[in-house]
Amino acid sequence: MVGVVLEEMRIRSLGVIDDAVVELSPGFTAVTGETGAGKTMVVTSLGLLLGGRADPALVRIGAGKAVVEGRFTVPPGAAAAVRAEEAGAELDDGALLISRTVSAEGRSRAHLGGRSVPVGLLAELADDLVAVHGQTDQQGLLKLSRQRQALDRYAGDAVAVPLAKYAEAYRRLRAVSGELEEITTRARERAQEAGMLRFGLDEIAAVEPRAGEDAELAEEAERLGHAEALASAATLAHAALAGDPEDPEGIDAATLVAGAQRALEAVRAHDPALAALADRIGEIGILLGDVAGELAGYAGDLDADPLRLAAVEERRAALTALTRKYGEFERGIDAVLAWAEQGAVRLTELEGDDSRIDELTAERDALRAELGGLAQDLTEARTEAAERFAAAVTAELASLAMPHARVSFELRQTEDPDGVEVHGRTVAHGPWGVDEVELLLAPHPGAPPRPIAKGASGGELSRVMLAVEVVFAGTDPVPTYLFDEVDAGVGGKAAVEIGRRLAKLARSAQVVVVTHLPQVAAFADRQLLVEKTDDGSVTRSGVKVLEGEDRVRELSRMLAGQEDSETARAHAEELLAAARADG
């Protein structure tokens, strides 16, 4: 017996259920009751505990909220226990408590081990706790994608390992193909950008600007534009400081300072303070001489050259044109040089596109070839697993009153010129490989295998699904299975066989079945009856464990619609005896 067991659920204000406790057996539990009594609320409740969608319409009329609480026995170290503890949940002596609240306004809350958690976490735990199967799941089995997933699940590592390698190569191929498409589709835009960059870089290179050159030229232009005024001012200043040769009688600053120094030198020996002042006047004289000399040199060197001024202004105009196109006036020619540096880097990138396209094309082709080989490995693994899976399901169907039925799988590929090559054919591919997987059923000898969607009746589909789950139980067990009306469309001997196979499944897992067939219920280790009160609700006393005489009465009702029919009672007792003998 698997260690994880759903012990009980408490359901309050959900649908027709007012307040009820569902106590489950670790083996096979059958839930029975008249139509409309609320049996399916058991399935709905479990779905909520496993993170299913919260529908406010489920809340009982007049109640503010519906509450479902479940208690699971989870051994230490089990995947569900580890994930719950990672989320901060606490286990009470190995019991994991899960609760879900749905308000009439549609708000939903989830608690795990006494801790509030996102509803999505309950959905993550679902795969480690319970497999729920009902009419919608049967319809899901009709989808090709679900059939492929079922085959892959059965195959285990034989498919999972090559599928993981294939999926990784597929992701790389998608990424490389996407980059290649982006480069090629934008080739014209990138060519235009490269052309503009080349033009700009050539224009800048033709001018050959230097860093800070515009500021230097601005100073020179200012000086050349006022050369005469500058020369006149320098000459007048020189004459004031050192004298004018054409005016020998003129008084200049140097002569006056020299006279002042001589006057003090004559008496400096008599007072140190005066001597200090004489020294300072001497320094002034030296400074005046230096400045006068520089003024003479400045005036002599100043060249009022109109040709040079024109050349400077022409150069400034060329730099200004570059700045207007490629820079910022605040930063001047330095911004142009920065643009040129960045543009050269970008142009190198753009000019490398051709080689990058070649590289990506080669990588894409190599990945396609690799993907084709991996897809071939995946197909071979699926083909081998499909033979074993089909044989196992066929054997189970023989025990479900379908002794002549044969199940098989068809694996096929679709031609696609843009696909990958497998066995010399170019076929469509996706993240799962190149295979379309379809489950076929031949219900009797001579009947051609047909897709189960077309070749199976409702009862046959129920049995195929049950056979699949029994096979899964031996290869990929789930702790708890819940079947809702999986026996729909079945009766007689087939119903007995379904009950027997569910009992077999319960030897390795917990099985809960919502059923209307007495032949199925008779095989259960525990039978629960759901019944309404006179006001149409299901109360705490409305879900009870049937034992002894009570169970015989319920089976009689299920057989003949009459609890007190002697014939029905005899048949019920016979069913129970046969089930016990079979177990």
Coordinates of C-alpha atoms in Angstrom, one line a residue:
M1 CA 0.0 0.0 0.0
V2 CA 1.3 3.5 -0.9
G3 CA 2.1 5.6 2.1
V4 CA 0.1 8.7 1.1
V5 CA -3.6 8.2 2.1
L6 CA -6.5 10.6 2.0
E7 CA -8.2 9.8 5.4
E8 CA -11.2 12.1 5.4
M9 CA -12.7 15.3 4.0
R10 CA -15.1 17.7 5.7
I11 CA -17.4 19.6 3.4
R12 CA -19.5 22.6 4.5
S13 CA -21.9 24.7 2.5
L14 CA -20.9 23.2 -0.9
G15 CA -23.8 22.6 -3.3
V16 CA -26.4 20.5 -1.6
I17 CA -24.1 19.6 1.2
D18 CA -24.7 21.5 4.4
D19 CA -22.1 19.9 6.7
A20 CA -20.7 16.4 6.1
V21 CA -17.6 14.3 6.8
V22 CA -16.4 11.8 4.3
E23 CA -14.3 9.0 5.9
L24 CA -12.3 7.1 3.4
S25 CA -10.7 3.6 3.4
P26 CA -7.0 3.3 2.6
G27 CA -8.0 0.7 0.1
F28 CA -11.2 0.8 -2.1
T29 CA -14.0 3.2 -1.1
A30 CA -17.2 3.3 -3.1
V31 CA -19.5 6.4 -2.8
T32 CA -23.1 5.7 -3.6
G33 CA -26.5 7.4 -3.3
E34 CA -29.5 8.3 -5.4
T35 CA -29.2 10.6 -8.4
G36 CA -28.9 14.2 -7.2
A37 CA -27.9 13.2 -3.6
G38 CA -24.6 15.0 -3.9
K39 CA -22.2 12.2 -4.7
T40 CA -20.3 14.3 -7.2
M41 CA -19.7 16.9 -4.5
V42 CA -17.1 14.5 -3.2
V43 CA -15.2 14.9 -6.5
T44 CA -15.8 18.6 -6.6
S45 CA -14.5 19.0 -3.0
L46 CA -11.3 17.0 -3.8
G47 CA -10.8 19.1 -6.9
L48 CA -10.9 22.3 -4.7
L49 CA -8.4 20.8 -2.4
L50 CA -6.1 20.1 -5.3
G51 CA -6.2 23.7 -6.6
G52 CA -9.2 23.5 -8.9
R53 CA -11.1 26.6 -10.1
A54 CA -13.2 28.2 -7.4
D55 CA -16.8 28.7 -8.7
P56 CA -18.9 30.9 -6.4
A57 CA -22.0 29.1 -7.8
L58 CA -20.8 26.1 -5.7
V59 CA -21.5 28.0 -2.5
R60 CA -24.7 26.7 -0.9
I61 CA -27.6 29.2 -1.2
G62 CA -27.8 31.3 2.0
A63 CA -24.2 30.6 3.0
G64 CA -21.5 33.2 2.9
K65 CA -18.8 30.7 2.0
A66 CA -18.0 27.0 1.3
V67 CA -15.2 25.2 3.1
V68 CA -13.5 22.0 2.2
E69 CA -10.9 20.4 4.6
G70 CA -8.9 17.3 3.9
R71 CA -6.5 15.2 5.9
F72 CA -3.8 13.2 4.2
T73 CA -1.4 10.8 5.8
V74 CA 2.0 11.6 4.3
P75 CA 5.1 9.7 5.2
P76 CA 8.3 11.7 6.1
G77 CA 10.4 12.2 3.0
A78 CA 7.5 11.8 0.5
A79 CA 7.6 14.4 -2.3
A80 CA 4.4 16.0 -1.0
A81 CA 5.8 16.3 2.5
V82 CA 9.0 17.9 1.3
R83 CA 7.2 20.4 -0.9
A84 CA 4.7 21.3 1.9
E85 CA 7.5 21.8 4.4
E86 CA 9.4 24.0 2.0
A87 CA 6.3 26.2 1.8
G88 CA 6.3 26.5 5.6
A89 CA 3.5 23.9 6.3
E90 CA 3.6 21.8 9.4
L91 CA 2.7 18.1 9.5
D92 CA 0.8 16.9 12.6
D93 CA 2.1 13.4 13.3
G94 CA 2.4 12.7 9.6
A95 CA -1.0 14.2 8.8
L96 CA -1.0 17.0 6.2
L97 CA -4.1 19.3 6.6
I98 CA -5.3 21.1 3.5
S99 CA -8.3 23.5 3.4
R100 CA -9.9 25.6 0.7
T101 CA -12.5 28.4 1.3
V102 CA -14.6 29.8 -1.5
S103 CA -16.8 32.9 -0.7
A104 CA -20.1 33.7 -2.3
E105 CA -18.4 36.7 -3.9
G106 CA -15.8 34.5 -5.6
R107 CA -12.8 35.0 -3.4
S108 CA -10.7 31.9 -2.7
R109 CA -8.2 31.1 0.1
A110 CA -6.0 28.1 0.6
H111 CA -4.3 26.8 3.7
L112 CA -1.6 24.0 3.8
G113 CA -0.5 22.6 7.2
G114 CA -1.9 25.6 9.0
R115 CA -0.2 28.1 6.7
S116 CA -1.9 30.4 4.1
V117 CA -0.5 29.5 0.7
P118 CA -1.2 30.4 -3.0
V119 CA -3.9 28.2 -4.6
G120 CA -1.2 27.3 -7.2
L121 CA 0.8 25.4 -4.6
L122 CA -2.1 23.0 -4.1
A123 CA -2.1 22.3 -7.8
E124 CA 1.6 21.6 -7.6
L125 CA 1.0 19.0 -4.9
A126 CA -1.9 17.4 -6.8
D127 CA 0.4 15.2 -8.9
D128 CA 2.0 13.7 -5.8
L129 CA -1.4 13.1 -4.0
V130 CA -4.4 12.2 -6.2
A131 CA -5.2 11.3 -9.8
V132 CA -8.8 12.4 -10.5
H133 CA -10.7 10.8 -13.4
G134 CA -14.2 11.5 -14.6
Q135 CA -16.2 11.9 -17.7
T136 CA -14.2 15.0 -18.7
D137 CA -11.0 13.0 -18.3
Q138 CA -12.4 10.3 -20.7
Q139 CA -13.0 13.0 -23.2
G140 CA -9.5 14.3 -22.6
L141 CA -8.1 10.8 -23.5
L142 CA -9.6 11.4 -27.0
K143 CA -7.2 14.2 -27.7
L144 CA -4.0 13.1 -29.5
S145 CA -1.8 15.3 -27.3
R146 CA -3.2 13.5 -24.2
Q147 CA -2.6 10.1 -25.9
R148 CA 1.0 11.1 -26.6
Q149 CA 1.5 12.2 -23.0
A150 CA 0.1 8.9 -21.7
L151 CA 2.5 7.0 -23.9
D152 CA 5.4 9.1 -22.7
R153 CA 4.4 8.7 -19.1
Y154 CA 4.3 5.0 -19.5
A155 CA 7.6 4.8 -21.2
G156 CA 9.4 6.6 -18.4
D157 CA 13.1 7.3 -18.8
A158 CA 13.2 5.4 -22.1
V159 CA 11.4 8.4 -23.6
A160 CA 12.1 11.1 -21.0
V161 CA 15.8 11.1 -21.5
P162 CA 15.8 11.5 -25.3
L163 CA 12.9 13.9 -25.0
A164 CA 14.9 16.1 -22.7
K165 CA 17.8 16.1 -25.2
Y166 CA 15.5 16.8 -28.0
A167 CA 13.7 19.6 -26.2
E168 CA 17.1 21.3 -25.4
A169 CA 18.1 21.1 -29.1
Y170 CA 14.7 22.4 -30.1
R171 CA 15.0 25.4 -27.9
R172 CA 18.5 26.2 -29.3
L173 CA 17.2 25.9 -32.8
R174 CA 14.3 28.2 -32.1
A175 CA 16.7 30.8 -30.7
V176 CA 19.2 30.6 -33.6
S177 CA 16.4 30.7 -36.2
G178 CA 14.8 33.7 -34.5
E179 CA 18.1 35.6 -34.5
L180 CA 18.7 34.7 -38.1
E181 CA 15.3 35.8 -39.1
E182 CA 15.7 39.1 -37.2
I183 CA 19.0 39.8 -39.0
T184 CA 17.8 38.9 -42.5
T185 CA 14.4 40.6 -42.2
R186 CA 16.1 43.8 -41.0
A187 CA 18.9 43.7 -43.6
R188 CA 17.6 46.7 -45.6
E189 CA 17.3 48.8 -42.4
R190 CA 20.7 47.8 -41.3
A191 CA 22.2 48.5 -44.7
Q192 CA 20.7 52.0 -44.6
E193 CA 22.1 52.5 -41.1
A194 CA 25.6 51.4 -42.3
G195 CA 25.4 53.7 -45.3
M196 CA 24.6 56.7 -43.1
L197 CA 27.4 55.8 -40.7
R198 CA 29.9 55.5 -43.5
F199 CA 28.9 58.9 -44.9
G200 CA 29.2 60.6 -41.5
L201 CA 32.6 59.0 -40.7
D202 CA 34.0 59.9 -44.1
E203 CA 32.7 63.5 -43.7
I204 CA 34.4 63.8 -40.3
A205 CA 37.6 62.1 -41.5
A206 CA 37.8 64.7 -44.4
V207 CA 37.8 67.6 -41.9
E208 CA 40.2 65.8 -39.5
P209 CA 39.1 67.7 -36.3
R210 CA 41.2 67.7 -33.2
A211 CA 39.9 67.6 -29.6
G212 CA 39.4 71.2 -28.3
E213 CA 40.3 72.7 -31.7
D214 CA 37.1 74.7 -32.0
A215 CA 37.8 76.5 -28.7
E216 CA 41.4 77.3 -29.8
L217 CA 40.2 78.7 -33.2
A218 CA 37.6 80.9 -31.4
E219 CA 40.3 82.5 -29.4
E220 CA 42.5 83.1 -32.4
A221 CA 39.6 84.6 -34.4
E222 CA 38.8 87.0 -31.6
R223 CA 42.5 88.1 -31.5
L224 CA 42.8 88.5 -35.3
G225 CA 39.6 90.3 -35.6
H226 CA 40.8 93.0 -33.1
A227 CA 44.5 93.1 -34.1
E228 CA 44.8 96.8 -34.6
A229 CA 43.1 97.7 -31.4
L230 CA 45.2 95.2 -29.5
A231 CA 48.4 96.5 -31.0
S232 CA 47.5 100.2 -30.3
A233 CA 46.7 99.3 -26.7
A234 CA 49.9 97.4 -26.2
T235 CA 52.0 100.3 -27.6
L236 CA 50.3 102.9 -25.4
A237 CA 50.7 100.7 -22.3
H238 CA 54.4 100.2 -23.2
A239 CA 55.0 103.9 -23.5
A240 CA 53.3 104.6 -20.2
L241 CA 55.5 102.1 -18.5
A242 CA 58.9 102.5 -20.3
G243 CA 58.6 105.8 -22.1
D244 CA 58.1 106.9 -25.7
P245 CA 61.4 107.3 -27.8
E246 CA 59.7 110.0 -29.8
D247 CA 59.0 112.0 -26.6
P248 CA 62.2 112.3 -24.6
E249 CA 60.6 114.7 -22.2
G250 CA 57.7 112.4 -21.4
I251 CA 57.4 111.0 -17.9
D252 CA 56.9 107.2 -17.7
A253 CA 56.2 104.8 -14.8
A254 CA 59.6 103.2 -14.9
T255 CA 61.4 106.6 -14.5
L256 CA 59.2 107.6 -11.6
V257 CA 59.6 104.3 -9.8
A258 CA 63.4 104.5 -10.3
G259 CA 63.4 108.0 -8.8
A260 CA 61.4 106.9 -5.8
Q261 CA 63.8 104.0 -5.2
R262 CA 66.9 106.3 -5.4
A263 CA 65.3 108.7 -2.9
L264 CA 64.9 105.9 -0.3
E265 CA 68.2 104.3 -1.0
A266 CA 69.9 107.5 0.2
V267 CA 68.5 107.1 3.7
R268 CA 67.8 103.4 4.1
A269 CA 70.7 102.9 6.5
H270 CA 68.9 105.0 9.1
D271 CA 65.6 103.0 9.4
P272 CA 65.1 99.3 8.6
A273 CA 61.4 100.0 7.8
L274 CA 62.2 102.5 5.1
A275 CA 64.8 100.1 3.8
A276 CA 62.1 97.4 3.4
L277 CA 60.0 99.8 1.5
A278 CA 62.9 100.6 -0.8
D279 CA 63.3 96.9 -1.5
R280 CA 59.6 96.6 -2.4
I281 CA 59.9 99.6 -4.8
G282 CA 62.9 97.9 -6.4
E283 CA 60.7 94.8 -7.0
I284 CA 58.0 97.0 -8.6
G285 CA 60.7 98.4 -10.9
I286 CA 61.7 95.0 -12.0
L287 CA 58.1 93.9 -12.5
L288 CA 57.4 97.1 -14.6
G289 CA 60.5 96.3 -16.7
D290 CA 59.3 92.7 -17.3
V291 CA 55.7 93.8 -18.3
A292 CA 57.0 96.5 -20.5
G293 CA 59.3 94.0 -22.3
E294 CA 56.3 91.6 -22.9
L295 CA 54.2 94.4 -24.2
A296 CA 56.9 95.4 -26.7
G297 CA 57.1 91.8 -27.8
Y298 CA 53.3 91.3 -28.0
A299 CA 53.0 94.4 -30.2
G300 CA 55.8 93.3 -32.4
D301 CA 54.5 89.8 -32.9
L302 CA 50.8 90.8 -33.4
D303 CA 50.0 90.2 -37.0
A304 CA 46.8 91.7 -38.4
D305 CA 46.7 89.2 -41.3
P306 CA 43.3 89.2 -43.0
L307 CA 44.2 86.0 -44.9
R308 CA 44.9 84.1 -41.7
L309 CA 41.6 85.4 -40.3
A310 CA 39.7 84.2 -43.3
A311 CA 41.3 80.8 -43.0
V312 CA 40.4 80.5 -39.3
E313 CA 36.8 81.5 -40.0
E314 CA 36.6 78.9 -42.8
R315 CA 37.9 76.2 -40.5
R316 CA 35.5 77.2 -37.7
A317 CA 32.6 77.0 -40.2
A318 CA 33.6 73.5 -41.2
L319 CA 33.8 72.4 -37.5
T320 CA 30.4 74.0 -36.8
A321 CA 28.8 72.1 -39.6
L322 CA 30.1 68.9 -38.1
T323 CA 28.9 69.8 -34.7
R324 CA 25.4 70.7 -36.0
K325 CA 25.2 67.2 -37.7
Y326 CA 26.9 64.9 -35.3
G327 CA 27.4 66.6 -32.0
E328 CA 26.1 69.0 -29.4
F329 CA 26.9 72.7 -29.3
E330 CA 27.4 72.6 -25.6
R331 CA 30.2 70.0 -26.0
G332 CA 31.5 71.3 -29.4
I333 CA 33.8 69.2 -31.5
D334 CA 34.5 66.7 -28.7
A335 CA 30.9 65.5 -29.1
V336 CA 31.6 64.9 -32.8
L337 CA 34.7 62.9 -32.1
A338 CA 32.7 60.8 -29.5
W339 CA 30.0 60.1 -32.2
A340 CA 32.7 59.1 -34.7
E341 CA 34.2 56.6 -32.1
Q342 CA 30.8 55.1 -31.4
G343 CA 29.8 55.1 -35.1
A344 CA 32.9 53.2 -36.0
V345 CA 32.1 50.5 -33.5
R346 CA 28.5 50.2 -34.7
L347 CA 29.6 50.1 -38.3
T348 CA 31.9 47.2 -37.5
E349 CA 29.0 45.3 -36.0
L350 CA 26.8 46.0 -39.0
E351 CA 29.5 45.1 -41.5
G352 CA 29.8 41.8 -39.6
D353 CA 26.2 40.8 -40.3
D354 CA 27.1 39.0 -43.4
S355 CA 29.5 36.7 -41.6
R356 CA 27.1 36.4 -38.7
I357 CA 24.4 35.3 -41.1
D358 CA 26.7 32.6 -42.5
E359 CA 27.6 31.5 -39.0
L360 CA 23.9 31.3 -37.9
T361 CA 22.9 29.5 -41.1
A362 CA 25.5 26.9 -40.5
E363 CA 24.5 26.5 -36.9
R364 CA 20.8 26.3 -37.8
D365 CA 21.5 23.5 -40.4
A366 CA 23.7 21.6 -37.9
L367 CA 21.0 21.9 -35.2
R368 CA 18.3 20.7 -37.7
A369 CA 20.5 17.7 -38.5
E370 CA 21.0 17.0 -34.8
L371 CA 17.3 17.5 -34.1
G372 CA 16.4 15.0 -36.8
G373 CA 18.7 12.4 -35.2
L374 CA 17.2 13.0 -31.7
A375 CA 13.7 12.9 -33.1
Q376 CA 14.5 9.5 -34.7
D377 CA 15.8 8.2 -31.3
L378 CA 12.6 9.5 -29.7
T379 CA 10.4 7.8 -32.3
E380 CA 12.2 4.5 -31.8
A381 CA 11.8 4.8 -28.0
R382 CA 8.1 5.6 -28.4
T383 CA 7.5 2.8 -30.8
E384 CA 9.1 0.2 -28.5
A385 CA 7.1 1.6 -25.5
A386 CA 3.9 1.7 -27.5
E387 CA 4.1 -2.0 -28.2
R388 CA 4.5 -2.8 -24.5
F389 CA 1.8 -0.3 -23.5
A390 CA -0.7 -1.6 -26.0
A391 CA -0.1 -5.2 -25.0
A392 CA -0.6 -4.4 -21.3
V393 CA -3.8 -2.4 -21.9
T394 CA -5.1 -5.2 -24.2
A395 CA -4.4 -7.7 -21.4
E396 CA -6.3 -5.6 -18.9
L397 CA -9.3 -5.2 -21.3
A398 CA -9.5 -9.0 -21.4
S399 CA -10.2 -8.9 -17.7
L400 CA -12.8 -6.1 -18.2
A401 CA -15.2 -8.2 -20.3
M402 CA -13.6 -7.2 -23.6
P403 CA -11.6 -10.4 -24.2
H404 CA -11.4 -9.9 -28.0
A405 CA -10.5 -6.2 -28.0
R406 CA -7.1 -5.2 -29.2
V407 CA -5.4 -1.8 -28.5
S408 CA -2.6 -0.5 -30.6
F409 CA -0.8 2.8 -31.2
E410 CA -0.2 4.5 -34.5
L411 CA 2.8 6.8 -34.7
R412 CA 2.9 9.0 -37.8
Q413 CA 4.7 12.1 -39.1
T414 CA 3.5 14.9 -41.3
E415 CA 5.5 16.0 -44.4
D416 CA 6.7 19.6 -44.0
P417 CA 9.4 21.2 -46.3
D418 CA 10.4 23.4 -43.4
G419 CA 10.7 20.6 -40.9
V420 CA 13.6 18.2 -40.0
E421 CA 14.8 15.2 -41.8
V422 CA 14.0 11.8 -40.3
H423 CA 14.6 8.5 -42.2
G424 CA 15.0 10.5 -45.4
R425 CA 11.7 12.4 -45.0
T426 CA 11.4 16.1 -44.1
V427 CA 8.6 16.2 -41.4
A428 CA 7.0 18.7 -39.2
H429 CA 8.4 19.0 -35.7
G430 CA 7.4 20.6 -32.4
P431 CA 8.7 20.7 -28.8
W432 CA 7.5 17.1 -28.2
G433 CA 9.2 15.7 -31.3
V434 CA 7.9 14.7 -34.7
D435 CA 5.4 12.1 -33.7
E436 CA 1.6 12.2 -33.8
V437 CA 0.5 9.5 -31.4
E438 CA -3.0 8.0 -31.7
L439 CA -4.6 5.2 -29.6
L440 CA -6.5 2.7 -31.8
L441 CA -9.1 0.1 -30.7
A442 CA -10.4 -3.0 -32.4
P443 CA -13.3 -4.0 -30.2
H444 CA -13.7 -7.5 -31.7
P445 CA -12.0 -9.8 -34.2
G446 CA -12.3 -8.7 -37.8
A447 CA -12.9 -5.1 -36.8
P448 CA -10.2 -2.8 -38.2
P449 CA -8.3 -0.7 -35.6
R450 CA -10.0 2.7 -35.3
P451 CA -9.2 5.8 -33.2
I452 CA -10.9 5.4 -29.8
A453 CA -12.9 8.6 -30.5
K454 CA -14.6 6.7 -33.3
G455 CA -14.3 3.1 -32.5
A456 CA -15.3 3.0 -28.8
S457 CA -18.7 3.3 -27.1
G458 CA -19.1 5.1 -23.8
G459 CA -18.8 1.9 -21.8
E460 CA -15.8 0.7 -23.9
L461 CA -14.1 4.1 -23.4
S462 CA -14.6 3.8 -19.7
R463 CA -13.0 0.4 -19.6
V464 CA -10.1 1.5 -21.9
M465 CA -9.4 4.4 -19.5
L466 CA -9.6 2.1 -16.4
A467 CA -7.2 -0.4 -18.1
V468 CA -4.8 2.5 -18.9
E469 CA -4.8 3.5 -15.2
V470 CA -4.3 -0.1 -14.0
V471 CA -1.3 -0.4 -16.3
F472 CA 0.0 3.0 -15.0
A473 CA -0.4 1.8 -11.4
G474 CA 2.3 -0.8 -12.1
T475 CA 4.8 1.6 -13.7
D476 CA 4.1 5.1 -12.4
P477 CA 1.9 4.8 -9.3
V478 CA -0.2 7.6 -7.9
P479 CA -1.1 7.4 -4.1
T480 CA -4.8 8.0 -4.6
Y481 CA -7.1 7.5 -7.6
L482 CA -10.6 9.0 -7.7
F483 CA -13.0 7.8 -10.4
D484 CA -16.2 9.7 -11.0
E485 CA -18.8 7.6 -12.9
V486 CA -15.9 5.8 -14.7
D487 CA -18.4 2.9 -15.1
A488 CA -20.9 4.9 -17.1
G489 CA -22.5 3.0 -19.9
V490 CA -21.4 -0.4 -18.4
G491 CA -23.5 -3.1 -16.9
G492 CA -23.7 -6.8 -16.2
K493 CA -20.5 -8.9 -16.4
A494 CA -18.5 -5.9 -17.5
A495 CA -19.5 -4.0 -14.4
V496 CA -18.4 -6.9 -12.2
E497 CA -15.0 -7.0 -14.0
I498 CA -14.6 -3.2 -13.5
G499 CA -15.2 -3.7 -9.8
R500 CA -12.7 -6.5 -9.7
R501 CA -10.0 -4.5 -11.5
L502 CA -10.6 -1.5 -9.2
A503 CA -10.1 -3.8 -6.3
K504 CA -6.9 -5.0 -7.8
L505 CA -5.8 -1.4 -8.3
A506 CA -6.6 -0.7 -4.6
R507 CA -3.9 -3.3 -3.6
S508 CA -1.2 -0.7 -4.6
A509 CA -3.0 2.6 -4.2
Q510 CA -6.0 4.2 -2.5
V511 CA -9.1 4.1 -4.8
V512 CA -12.2 6.2 -4.4
V513 CA -15.1 5.6 -6.8
V514 CA -18.3 7.5 -7.2
T515 CA -20.6 4.8 -8.8
H516 CA -24.2 3.9 -9.4
L517 CA -23.4 0.2 -10.1
P518 CA -23.8 -2.3 -7.3
Q519 CA -21.5 -4.7 -9.1
V520 CA -18.7 -2.1 -8.6
A521 CA -19.7 -1.0 -5.0
A522 CA -19.7 -4.7 -3.8
F523 CA -16.0 -4.9 -4.3
A524 CA -15.2 -1.9 -2.1
D525 CA -13.5 -2.2 1.2
R526 CA -15.8 0.6 2.5
Q527 CA -19.0 1.9 1.0
L528 CA -20.3 5.4 1.8
L529 CA -23.9 6.4 1.3
V530 CA -24.7 10.0 0.5
E531 CA -28.4 10.9 1.2
K532 CA -30.4 14.0 1.5
T533 CA -32.7 15.1 4.3
D534 CA -36.3 16.1 3.7
D535 CA -35.2 19.7 3.0
G536 CA -33.0 18.6 0.2
S537 CA -29.6 19.1 2.0
V538 CA -26.9 16.7 3.0
T539 CA -26.0 17.1 6.7
R540 CA -23.3 15.5 8.8
S541 CA -25.5 12.4 9.2
G542 CA -26.1 12.3 5.5
V543 CA -22.7 10.7 4.7
K544 CA -22.3 7.4 6.5
V545 CA -20.3 4.2 6.4
L546 CA -22.5 1.3 5.4
E547 CA -21.9 -2.0 7.2
G548 CA -23.8 -5.3 7.5
E549 CA -27.5 -4.9 6.9
D550 CA -27.3 -1.3 5.8
R551 CA -24.9 -2.1 3.0
V552 CA -27.1 -5.0 1.8
R553 CA -30.1 -2.6 1.7
E554 CA -28.2 0.0 -0.3
L555 CA -27.0 -2.6 -2.8
S556 CA -30.6 -3.8 -3.1
R557 CA -31.7 -0.3 -3.9
M558 CA -29.0 0.0 -6.5
L559 CA -30.0 -3.3 -8.0
A560 CA -33.8 -3.0 -8.1
G561 CA -34.7 0.4 -6.7
Q562 CA -36.3 -1.4 -3.7
E563 CA -34.4 -1.8 -0.4
D564 CA -36.8 -4.5 0.9
S565 CA -37.1 -6.7 -2.2
E566 CA -36.2 -10.2 -1.2
T567 CA -34.9 -11.0 -4.7
A568 CA -32.7 -7.8 -4.7
R569 CA -31.5 -8.6 -1.2
A570 CA -30.5 -12.1 -2.2
H571 CA -28.7 -10.7 -5.3
A572 CA -26.9 -8.1 -3.1
E573 CA -25.7 -10.7 -0.6
E574 CA -24.6 -12.9 -3.5
L575 CA -22.6 -9.9 -5.0
L576 CA -20.9 -9.2 -1.6
A577 CA -20.1 -12.9 -1.1
A578 CA -18.6 -13.2 -4.6
A579 CA -16.5 -10.0 -4.1
R580 CA -15.2 -11.2 -0.8
A581 CA -14.3 -14.6 -2.3
D582 CA -12.6 -12.9 -5.2
G583 CA -10.5 -10.7 -2.8

